[in-house]
Structures are given as structure tokens and as C-alpha cells.
Coordinates of C-alpha atoms (C1' of nucleotides) in Angstrom, one line a residue:
Chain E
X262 CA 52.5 -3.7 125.7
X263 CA 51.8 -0.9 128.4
X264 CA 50.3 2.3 128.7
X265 CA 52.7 3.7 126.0
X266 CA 51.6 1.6 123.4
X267 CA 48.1 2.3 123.7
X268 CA 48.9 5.9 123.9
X269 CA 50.6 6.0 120.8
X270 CA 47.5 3.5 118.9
X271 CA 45.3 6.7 120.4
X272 CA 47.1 9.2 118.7
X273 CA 47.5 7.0 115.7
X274 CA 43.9 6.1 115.6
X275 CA 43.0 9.4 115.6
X276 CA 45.1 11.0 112.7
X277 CA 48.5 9.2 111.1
X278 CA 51.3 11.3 113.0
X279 CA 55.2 11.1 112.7
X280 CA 56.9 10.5 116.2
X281 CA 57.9 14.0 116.7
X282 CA 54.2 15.2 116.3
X283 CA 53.8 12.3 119.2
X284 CA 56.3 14.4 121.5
X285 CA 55.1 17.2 120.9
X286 CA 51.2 16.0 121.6
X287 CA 52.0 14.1 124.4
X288 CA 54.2 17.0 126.5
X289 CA 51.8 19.3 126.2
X290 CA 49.2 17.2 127.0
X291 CA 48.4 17.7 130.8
X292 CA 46.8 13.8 130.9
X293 CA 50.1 11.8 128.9
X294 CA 52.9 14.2 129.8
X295 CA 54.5 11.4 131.5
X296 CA 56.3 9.1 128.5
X297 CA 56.3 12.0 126.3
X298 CA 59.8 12.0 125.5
X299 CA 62.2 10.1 122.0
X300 CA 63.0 8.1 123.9
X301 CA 60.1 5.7 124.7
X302 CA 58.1 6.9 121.6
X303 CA 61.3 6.0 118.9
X304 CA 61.5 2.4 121.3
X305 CA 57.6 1.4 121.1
X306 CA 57.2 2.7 117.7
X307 CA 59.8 0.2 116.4
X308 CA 58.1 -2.5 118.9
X309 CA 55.2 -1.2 117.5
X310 CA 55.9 -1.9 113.8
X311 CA 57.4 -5.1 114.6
X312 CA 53.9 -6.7 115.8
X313 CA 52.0 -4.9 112.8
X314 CA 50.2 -2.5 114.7
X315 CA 51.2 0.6 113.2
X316 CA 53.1 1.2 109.4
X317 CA 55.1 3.5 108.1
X318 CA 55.7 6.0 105.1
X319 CA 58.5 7.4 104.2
X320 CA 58.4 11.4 103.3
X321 CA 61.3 13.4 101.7
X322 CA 61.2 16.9 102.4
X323 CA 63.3 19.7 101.0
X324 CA 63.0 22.6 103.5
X325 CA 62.9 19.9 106.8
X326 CA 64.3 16.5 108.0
X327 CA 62.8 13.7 106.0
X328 CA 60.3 12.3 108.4
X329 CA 58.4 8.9 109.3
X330 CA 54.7 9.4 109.0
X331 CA 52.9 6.6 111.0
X332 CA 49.6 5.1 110.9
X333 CA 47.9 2.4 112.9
X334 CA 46.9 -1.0 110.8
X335 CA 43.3 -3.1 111.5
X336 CA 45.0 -5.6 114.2
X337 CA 46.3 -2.6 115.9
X338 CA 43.1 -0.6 115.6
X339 CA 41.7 -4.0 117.6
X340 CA 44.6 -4.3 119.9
X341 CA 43.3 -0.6 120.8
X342 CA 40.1 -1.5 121.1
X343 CA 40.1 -4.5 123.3
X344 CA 42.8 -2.5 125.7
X345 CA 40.0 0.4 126.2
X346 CA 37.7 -2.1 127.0
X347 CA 39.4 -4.7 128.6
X348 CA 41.8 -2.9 131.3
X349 CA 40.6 -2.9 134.6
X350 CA 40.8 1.0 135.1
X351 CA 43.2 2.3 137.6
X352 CA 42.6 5.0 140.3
X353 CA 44.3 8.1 139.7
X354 CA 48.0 8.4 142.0
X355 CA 48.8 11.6 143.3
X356 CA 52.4 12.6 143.7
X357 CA 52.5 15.4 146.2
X358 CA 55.8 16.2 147.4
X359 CA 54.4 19.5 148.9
X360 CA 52.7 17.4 151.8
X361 CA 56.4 15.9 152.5
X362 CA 57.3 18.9 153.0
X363 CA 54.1 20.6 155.1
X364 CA 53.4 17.2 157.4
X365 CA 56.9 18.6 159.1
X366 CA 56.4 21.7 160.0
X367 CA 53.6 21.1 162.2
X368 CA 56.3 22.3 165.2
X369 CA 57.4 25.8 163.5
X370 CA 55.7 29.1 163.8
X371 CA 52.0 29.5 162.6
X372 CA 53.3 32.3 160.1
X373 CA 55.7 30.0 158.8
X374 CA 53.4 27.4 157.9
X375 CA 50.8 30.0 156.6
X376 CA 53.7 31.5 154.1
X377 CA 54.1 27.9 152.6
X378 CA 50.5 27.2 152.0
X379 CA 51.0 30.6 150.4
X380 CA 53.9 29.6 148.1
X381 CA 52.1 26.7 147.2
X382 CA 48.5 27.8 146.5
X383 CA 50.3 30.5 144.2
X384 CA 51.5 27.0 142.4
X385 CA 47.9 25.5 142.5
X386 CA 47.0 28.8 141.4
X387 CA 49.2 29.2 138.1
X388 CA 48.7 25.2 137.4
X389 CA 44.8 26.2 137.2
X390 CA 45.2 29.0 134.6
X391 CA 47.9 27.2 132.6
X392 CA 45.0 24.1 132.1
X393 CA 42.3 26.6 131.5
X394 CA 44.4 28.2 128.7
X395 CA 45.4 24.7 127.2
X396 CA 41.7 23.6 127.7
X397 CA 40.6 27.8 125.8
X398 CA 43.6 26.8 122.7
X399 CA 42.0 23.3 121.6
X400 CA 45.3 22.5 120.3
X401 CA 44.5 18.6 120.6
X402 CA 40.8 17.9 120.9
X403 CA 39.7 15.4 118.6
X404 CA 36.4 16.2 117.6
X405 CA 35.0 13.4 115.2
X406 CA 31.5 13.3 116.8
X407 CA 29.6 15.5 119.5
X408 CA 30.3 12.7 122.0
X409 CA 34.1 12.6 121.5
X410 CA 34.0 16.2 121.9
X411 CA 31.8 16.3 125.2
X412 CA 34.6 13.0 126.4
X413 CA 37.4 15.5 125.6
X414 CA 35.7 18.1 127.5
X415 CA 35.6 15.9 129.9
X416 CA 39.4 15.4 130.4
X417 CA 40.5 18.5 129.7
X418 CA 37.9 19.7 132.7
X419 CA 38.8 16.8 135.2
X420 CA 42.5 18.1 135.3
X421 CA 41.3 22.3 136.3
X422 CA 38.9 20.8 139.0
X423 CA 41.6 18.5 140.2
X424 CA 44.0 21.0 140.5
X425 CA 40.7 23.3 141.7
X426 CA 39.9 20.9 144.5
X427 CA 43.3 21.1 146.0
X428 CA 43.3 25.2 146.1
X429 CA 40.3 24.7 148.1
X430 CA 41.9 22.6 150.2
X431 CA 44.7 24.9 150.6
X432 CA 42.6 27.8 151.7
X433 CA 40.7 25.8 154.1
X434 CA 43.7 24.8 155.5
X435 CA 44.8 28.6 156.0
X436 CA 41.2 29.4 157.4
X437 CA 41.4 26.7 160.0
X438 CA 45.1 27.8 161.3
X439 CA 44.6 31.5 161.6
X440 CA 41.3 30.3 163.8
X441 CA 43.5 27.7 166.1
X442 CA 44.5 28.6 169.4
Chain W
X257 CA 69.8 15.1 148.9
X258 CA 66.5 14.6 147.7
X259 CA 63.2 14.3 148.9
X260 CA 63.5 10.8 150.4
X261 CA 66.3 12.1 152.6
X262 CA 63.9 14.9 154.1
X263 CA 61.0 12.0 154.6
X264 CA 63.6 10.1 156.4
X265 CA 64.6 13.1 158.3
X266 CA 61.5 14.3 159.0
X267 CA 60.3 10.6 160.7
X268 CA 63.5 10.7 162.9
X269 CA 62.8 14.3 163.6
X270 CA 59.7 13.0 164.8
X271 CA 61.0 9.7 166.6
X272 CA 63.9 7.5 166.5
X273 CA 63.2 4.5 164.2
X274 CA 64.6 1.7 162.4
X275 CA 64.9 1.4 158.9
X276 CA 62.2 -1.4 158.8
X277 CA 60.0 1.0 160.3
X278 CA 60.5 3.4 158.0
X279 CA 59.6 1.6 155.1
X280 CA 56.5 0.7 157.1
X281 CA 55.3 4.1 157.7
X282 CA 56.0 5.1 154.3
X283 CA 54.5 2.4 152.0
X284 CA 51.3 2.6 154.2
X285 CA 51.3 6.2 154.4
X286 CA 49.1 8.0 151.1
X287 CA 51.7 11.1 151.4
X288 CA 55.2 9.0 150.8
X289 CA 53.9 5.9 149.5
X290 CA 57.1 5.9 146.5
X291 CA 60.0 5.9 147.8
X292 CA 58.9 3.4 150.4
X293 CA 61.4 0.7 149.5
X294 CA 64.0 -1.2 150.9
X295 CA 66.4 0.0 148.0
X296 CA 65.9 3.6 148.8
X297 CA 65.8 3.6 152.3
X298 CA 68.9 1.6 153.0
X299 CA 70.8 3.1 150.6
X300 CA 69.8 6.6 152.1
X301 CA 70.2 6.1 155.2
X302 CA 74.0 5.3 154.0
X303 CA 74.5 8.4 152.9
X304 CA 72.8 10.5 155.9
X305 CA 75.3 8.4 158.2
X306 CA 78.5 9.6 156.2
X307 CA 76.7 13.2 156.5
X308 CA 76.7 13.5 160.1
X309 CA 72.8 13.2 159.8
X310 CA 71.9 10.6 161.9
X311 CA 73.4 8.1 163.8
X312 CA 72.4 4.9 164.8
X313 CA 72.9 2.4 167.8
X314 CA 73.0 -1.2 167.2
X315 CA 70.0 -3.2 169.5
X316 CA 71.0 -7.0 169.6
X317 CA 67.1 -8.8 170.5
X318 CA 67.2 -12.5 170.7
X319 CA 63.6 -13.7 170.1
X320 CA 64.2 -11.1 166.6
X321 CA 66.8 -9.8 164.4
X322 CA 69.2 -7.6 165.6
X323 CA 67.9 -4.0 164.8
X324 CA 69.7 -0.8 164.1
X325 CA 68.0 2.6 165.7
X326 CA 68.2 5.9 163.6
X327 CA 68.4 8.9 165.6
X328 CA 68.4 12.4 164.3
X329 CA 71.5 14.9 165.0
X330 CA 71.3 18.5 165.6
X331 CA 72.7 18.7 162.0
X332 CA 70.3 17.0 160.7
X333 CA 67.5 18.8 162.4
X334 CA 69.0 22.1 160.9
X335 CA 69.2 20.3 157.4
X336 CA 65.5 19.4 157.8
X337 CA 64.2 23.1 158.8
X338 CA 66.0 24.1 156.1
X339 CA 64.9 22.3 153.4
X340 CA 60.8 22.7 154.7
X341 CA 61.3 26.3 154.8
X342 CA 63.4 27.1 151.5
X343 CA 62.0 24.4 149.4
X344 CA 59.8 25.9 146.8
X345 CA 56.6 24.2 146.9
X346 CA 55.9 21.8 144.3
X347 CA 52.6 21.8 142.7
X348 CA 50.9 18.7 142.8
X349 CA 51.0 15.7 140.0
X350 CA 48.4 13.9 138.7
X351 CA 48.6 10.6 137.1
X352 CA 45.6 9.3 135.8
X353 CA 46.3 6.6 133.4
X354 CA 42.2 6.2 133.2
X355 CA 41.7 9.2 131.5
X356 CA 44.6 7.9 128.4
X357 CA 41.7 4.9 128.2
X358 CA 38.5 7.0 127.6
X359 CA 39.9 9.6 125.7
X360 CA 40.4 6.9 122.8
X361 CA 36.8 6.0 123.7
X362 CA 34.9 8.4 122.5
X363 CA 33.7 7.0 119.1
X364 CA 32.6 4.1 120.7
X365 CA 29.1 3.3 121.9
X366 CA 27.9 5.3 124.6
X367 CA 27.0 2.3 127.1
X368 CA 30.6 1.2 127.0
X369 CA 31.7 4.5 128.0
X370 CA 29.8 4.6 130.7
X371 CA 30.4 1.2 131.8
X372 CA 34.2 2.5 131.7
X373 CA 33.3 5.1 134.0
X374 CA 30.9 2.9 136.2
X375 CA 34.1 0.9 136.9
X376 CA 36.2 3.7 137.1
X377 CA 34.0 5.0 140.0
X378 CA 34.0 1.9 141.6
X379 CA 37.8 2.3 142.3
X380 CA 37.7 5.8 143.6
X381 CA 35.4 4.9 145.9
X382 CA 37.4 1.7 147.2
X383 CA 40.0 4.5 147.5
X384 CA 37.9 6.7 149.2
X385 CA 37.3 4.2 152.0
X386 CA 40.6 3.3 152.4
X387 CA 41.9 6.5 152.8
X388 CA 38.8 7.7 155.4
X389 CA 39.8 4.4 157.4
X390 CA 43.4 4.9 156.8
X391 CA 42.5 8.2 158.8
X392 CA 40.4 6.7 161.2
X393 CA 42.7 4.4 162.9
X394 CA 45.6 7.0 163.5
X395 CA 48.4 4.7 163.1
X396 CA 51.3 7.0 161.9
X397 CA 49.5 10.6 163.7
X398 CA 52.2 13.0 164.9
X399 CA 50.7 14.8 167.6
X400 CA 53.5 16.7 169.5
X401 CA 51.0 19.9 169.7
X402 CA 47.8 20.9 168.9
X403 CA 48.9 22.2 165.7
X404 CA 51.2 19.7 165.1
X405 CA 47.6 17.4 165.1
X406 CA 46.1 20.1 163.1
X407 CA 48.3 19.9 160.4
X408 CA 48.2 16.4 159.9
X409 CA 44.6 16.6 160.2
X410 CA 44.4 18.3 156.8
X411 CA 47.2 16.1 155.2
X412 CA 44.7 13.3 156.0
X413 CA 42.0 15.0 154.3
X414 CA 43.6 16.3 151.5
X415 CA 43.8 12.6 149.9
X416 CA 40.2 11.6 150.7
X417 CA 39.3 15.3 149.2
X418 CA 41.4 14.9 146.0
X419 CA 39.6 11.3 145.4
X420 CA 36.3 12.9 146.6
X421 CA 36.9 15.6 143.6
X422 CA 37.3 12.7 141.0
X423 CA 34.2 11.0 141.9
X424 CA 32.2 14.0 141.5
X425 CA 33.7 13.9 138.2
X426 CA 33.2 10.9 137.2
X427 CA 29.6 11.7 138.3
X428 CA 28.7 15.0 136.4
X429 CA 30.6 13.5 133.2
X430 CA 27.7 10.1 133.5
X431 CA 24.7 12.6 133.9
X432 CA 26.1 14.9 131.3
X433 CA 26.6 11.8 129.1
X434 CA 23.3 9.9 129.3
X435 CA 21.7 13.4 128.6
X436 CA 23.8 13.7 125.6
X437 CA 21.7 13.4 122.1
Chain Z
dC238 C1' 52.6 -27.0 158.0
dA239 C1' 52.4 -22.8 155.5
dT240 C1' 52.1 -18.2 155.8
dG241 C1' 53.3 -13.8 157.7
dC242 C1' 56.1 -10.7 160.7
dC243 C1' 60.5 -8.8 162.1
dA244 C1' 64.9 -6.9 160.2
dT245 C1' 68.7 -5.9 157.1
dG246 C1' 70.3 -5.9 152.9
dT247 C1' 71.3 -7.0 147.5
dA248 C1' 70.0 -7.6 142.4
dA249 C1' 67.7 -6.9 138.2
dG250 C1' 65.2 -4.3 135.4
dG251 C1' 61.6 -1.0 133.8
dC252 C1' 60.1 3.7 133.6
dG253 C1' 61.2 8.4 132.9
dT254 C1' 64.2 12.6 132.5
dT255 C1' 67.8 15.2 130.6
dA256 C1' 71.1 15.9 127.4
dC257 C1' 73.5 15.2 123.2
dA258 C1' 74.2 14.7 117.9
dT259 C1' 72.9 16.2 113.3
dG260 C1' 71.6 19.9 110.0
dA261 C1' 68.7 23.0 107.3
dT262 C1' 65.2 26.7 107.9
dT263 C1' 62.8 30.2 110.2
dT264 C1' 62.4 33.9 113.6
dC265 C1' 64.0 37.6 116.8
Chain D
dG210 C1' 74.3 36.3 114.9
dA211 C1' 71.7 33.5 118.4
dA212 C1' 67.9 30.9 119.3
dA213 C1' 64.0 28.1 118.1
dT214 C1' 61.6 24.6 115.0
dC215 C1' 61.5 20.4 112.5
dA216 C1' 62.9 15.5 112.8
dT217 C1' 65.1 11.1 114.1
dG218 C1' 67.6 9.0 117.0
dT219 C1' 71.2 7.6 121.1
dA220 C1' 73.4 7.7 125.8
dA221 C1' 73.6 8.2 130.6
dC222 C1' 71.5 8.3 134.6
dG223 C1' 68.2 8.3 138.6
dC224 C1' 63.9 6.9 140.5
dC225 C1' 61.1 3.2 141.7
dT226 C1' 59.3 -1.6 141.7
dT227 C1' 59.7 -6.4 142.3
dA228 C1' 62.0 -10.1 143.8
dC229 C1' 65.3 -12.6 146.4
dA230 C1' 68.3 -14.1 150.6
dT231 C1' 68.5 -15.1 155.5
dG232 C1' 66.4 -17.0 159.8
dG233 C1' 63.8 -17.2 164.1
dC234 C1' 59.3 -16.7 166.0
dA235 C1' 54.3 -16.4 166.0
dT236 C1' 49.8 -17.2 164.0
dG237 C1' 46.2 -19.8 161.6

DNA sequence: CATGCCATGTAAGGCGTTACATGATTTC
DNA sequence: GAAATCATGTAACGCCTTACATGGCATG
């Protein structure tokens, strides 16, 4: 059982899905993107079924691919549960290949360095509008009480100021060269 | 080529090293903490040898094992200030398992969300620390120039900044919660 | 006397990405 | 007529982690 699992009893717990509705909830989603491909999600949700957590129905279709529609059972609704409340939460990891890159050109030109903090806070930039517009769409924002809503708020607003923070960065990093030497 | 081989090339680029110490200034450093592994490094440092990259010289030590010195080539060096300066700049990733656990919390009561965060914050601050002391003590600090010190400078801060970002976060989403209903 | 450091490597396995297969329906 | 959507799955591969093997020396 890892993070996977409890991503899928999520999803589950918050409105029976089939496992491409999964995919498709998890890639766009700027906080699970990562596992959001068939196939982890057609692996865990056999796993899944195996130790009763989740069940499934069956539904013919005409027009469309029969599909699997899941839904998550009691002991998995506590298996959810207890994970929320029982994992130690982890600090966030930050994958930033760009500072690879930067931390070696301290020895080239100052224009140099200045055009790729340019390249790359035109990144930040277009990362910062692409959240905002996700965040604007409320494609996936449960919404089953005021405080889910305001928690969802929440995420959808810690990823802009995340990405928000680092811009920042990026232009006082610009600031401070232009001013050296 | 990828981007382990341009962290390898870049350390040589900035002195000659072994592949023990490699994996050392990688797995403490926050910038290229993955990769930092024997498996890659060795492996890698395979390939760059067949490439013309680097080469090594072979230093028999008697109170130690025997220990083989990298060395970057002029080849390399090119490959390097190639790669920095035509790379397109990545935009930053964020993985933040925490936010998969409270966004299935939002039905529950709203003391065990904010005991969630609570421990949540706790982390970032640990992080916080370590990263501040990690800066502090100037163990890995390429300082070839003044700008060369500049730069890592910011690289430095760009960690504690991002974690600094997520506690104010987790921060406005506690007031914002207690004042909710 | 056990643990940790130096130093090079190998092995096993999980996580994650990309691509492929199928096949009807809708959209450009 | 080509491409995308729905829907379930499989296959191949690369990245990354963890652990193991060796062995002398230093530290507690």
C-alpha cells in the first residue's frame, strides 16, 4: 500500500469512478500528476479489489468501450481514513534540474547567465498561468462542505505560490547580477 | 547523456574528483540530491570515459583503498558549455505527497486538519534549518570568482526560499481555517 | 568491540514514462 | 479522411533507491 492506493480510495471516496476517469483526474491534477498513468492505476486497482477495498460494476455501453465503474467499500473507506491520519506527513521534494544547469555557469559571461534566468522565468511564468487557469476551470474540486471547498482552495493555491515564490526568486536573482561588479 | 552526466561534468569542471566524492557532494547537496548513487555514478562515469569526457588516473594509497581520479577533458568542457547554454530550462517540479493526504481530509473534523498541518509545518521547518545550516557551513561552495560565489549564493537560497513559501502556506491555510464557520 | 569512513563496484526491485493494441464514435 | 475521445489493458525501458560485497583504518 503506497501513495497510489490512497490516491485512488480519494478519488473513490469522493465519487465511484472507472480507471480511465482516474487517468484522466490524476494527469491533470497539478498535486497527483505523478502515478497518473494505466499502468499503476489498472495494477493497484486489481490489488485494490483483491483486499476489498474498492468493488466493481460492470457497465455495457453501446456507443463506447464497456467500462469498470469502481467504488470504494467500508474497510477501504477506513484504510483511507487511518492513512490521512496516521502518516507522518512528508516535506515537499523539489526537482529542479534548472539549478543543475545555472550552479555551472557561474564562470560564463554575465549576459549569458542573465538570458537563462530569462528562459527560465518565462517557464515559471507560463507554469503560473497554466495553475491559475486549472485552479479558474474547477474541473476537480470536490465541494461537499464549505471546509472541503476552502481545503481545495487550499491546494489548488499552494501550487501558484509555489511556483510564485520561485519567479521571485528568479528576478531577484537578475536584480542582484546586473548590480555585481 | 542526461542530466547526471552534465552534474558529473560540471563537478570535474569545477575540480578533479573521485567517484566516491561525487556521490558525496551530490547526496548532501539539496540541488542534485537524486541521482546521487553509486549505480548512477559508476555506471556514468563508464560511459563519459568511452566518450573522451574524462579521464582518470589511478592513485594506489596504502592506509585506504586505491582511488581513481576524474579529470575533465577539453571535450568535455565543450560538451558541458554546451549543454548549460542550449538546454532549455526546465520549470521546476513539485512533489508534495502531503497535499494527496489533506485533500481527502476535508470532511473530516476541523482539529484533525489542523493537527495535519501542525505536523506538516513541523517538517518544513526542520527542513528550513537544515537547508540554512546546510548553507552556513559552505561545504560544497564554488568560488572561482566573485560571481561564481554569487551564483551559488542564490542556488543556496533558492531551497530555503521555496520551503520558506510552504510554511507561509501552511500558515495562512491554519488562520484561514480556524476562522472558517 | 561495534560502528563509521574511505572507495569501488554489483544486484534486485520499485516507481514512473512512453508507447502500443483494440475498436467504435465524434470532431475538425 | 485524419485525429481525438472513450476505455481497458500490456510491454519495454529508464530512473532511482536500497542493499550487499570487500577490507583496512579510525573513532567511540
Amino acid at each position: 500500500m503506497v501513495t497510489i492506493d490512497f490516491t485512488i480510495l480519494g478519488m473513490l471516496n469522493w465519487k465511484p469512478m472507472t480507471g480511465y476517469d482516474m487517468k484522466r483526474m490524476m494527469q491533470d491534477s497539478p498535486v497527483m500528476y505523478w502515478s497518473g498513468n494505466n499502468n499503476q492505476i489498472y495494477k493497484a486497482l486489481v490489488q485494490l479489489l483483491d483486499m476489498g477495498y474498492v468493488t466493481n460494476e460492470l457497465q455495457y455501453q453501446e456507443s463506447a468501450p464497456n467500462k469498470k465503474v469502481y467504488s470504494i467499500t467500508d474497510s477501504g473507506r477506513a484504510a483511507l481514513e487511518a492513512w490521512i491520519l496516521e502518516t507522518e506527513p512528508e516535506s515537499p521534494e523539489f526537482k529542479k534540474a534548472f539549478l543543475i544547469q545555472i550552479s555551472w555557469a557561474g564562470l560564463m559571461e554575465k549576459e549569458k547567465i542573465d538570458q537563462l534566468l530569462a528562459r527560465y522565468e518565462e517557464q515559471v511564468r507560463e507554469q503560473i498561468a497554466m495553475r491559475q487557469e486549472e485552479k479558474r476551470r474547477q474541473k476537480y474540486f470536490p465541494n461537499r462542505s464549505e471546509q472541503e471547498h476552502y481545503v481545495w482552495d487550499q491546494i489548488y493555491d499552494n501550487l501558484c505560490q509555489s511556483y510564485e515564490a520561485e519567479l521571485q526568486w528568479t528576478v531577484r536573482f537578475r536584480e542582484g547580477l546586473k548590480a555585481l561588479k
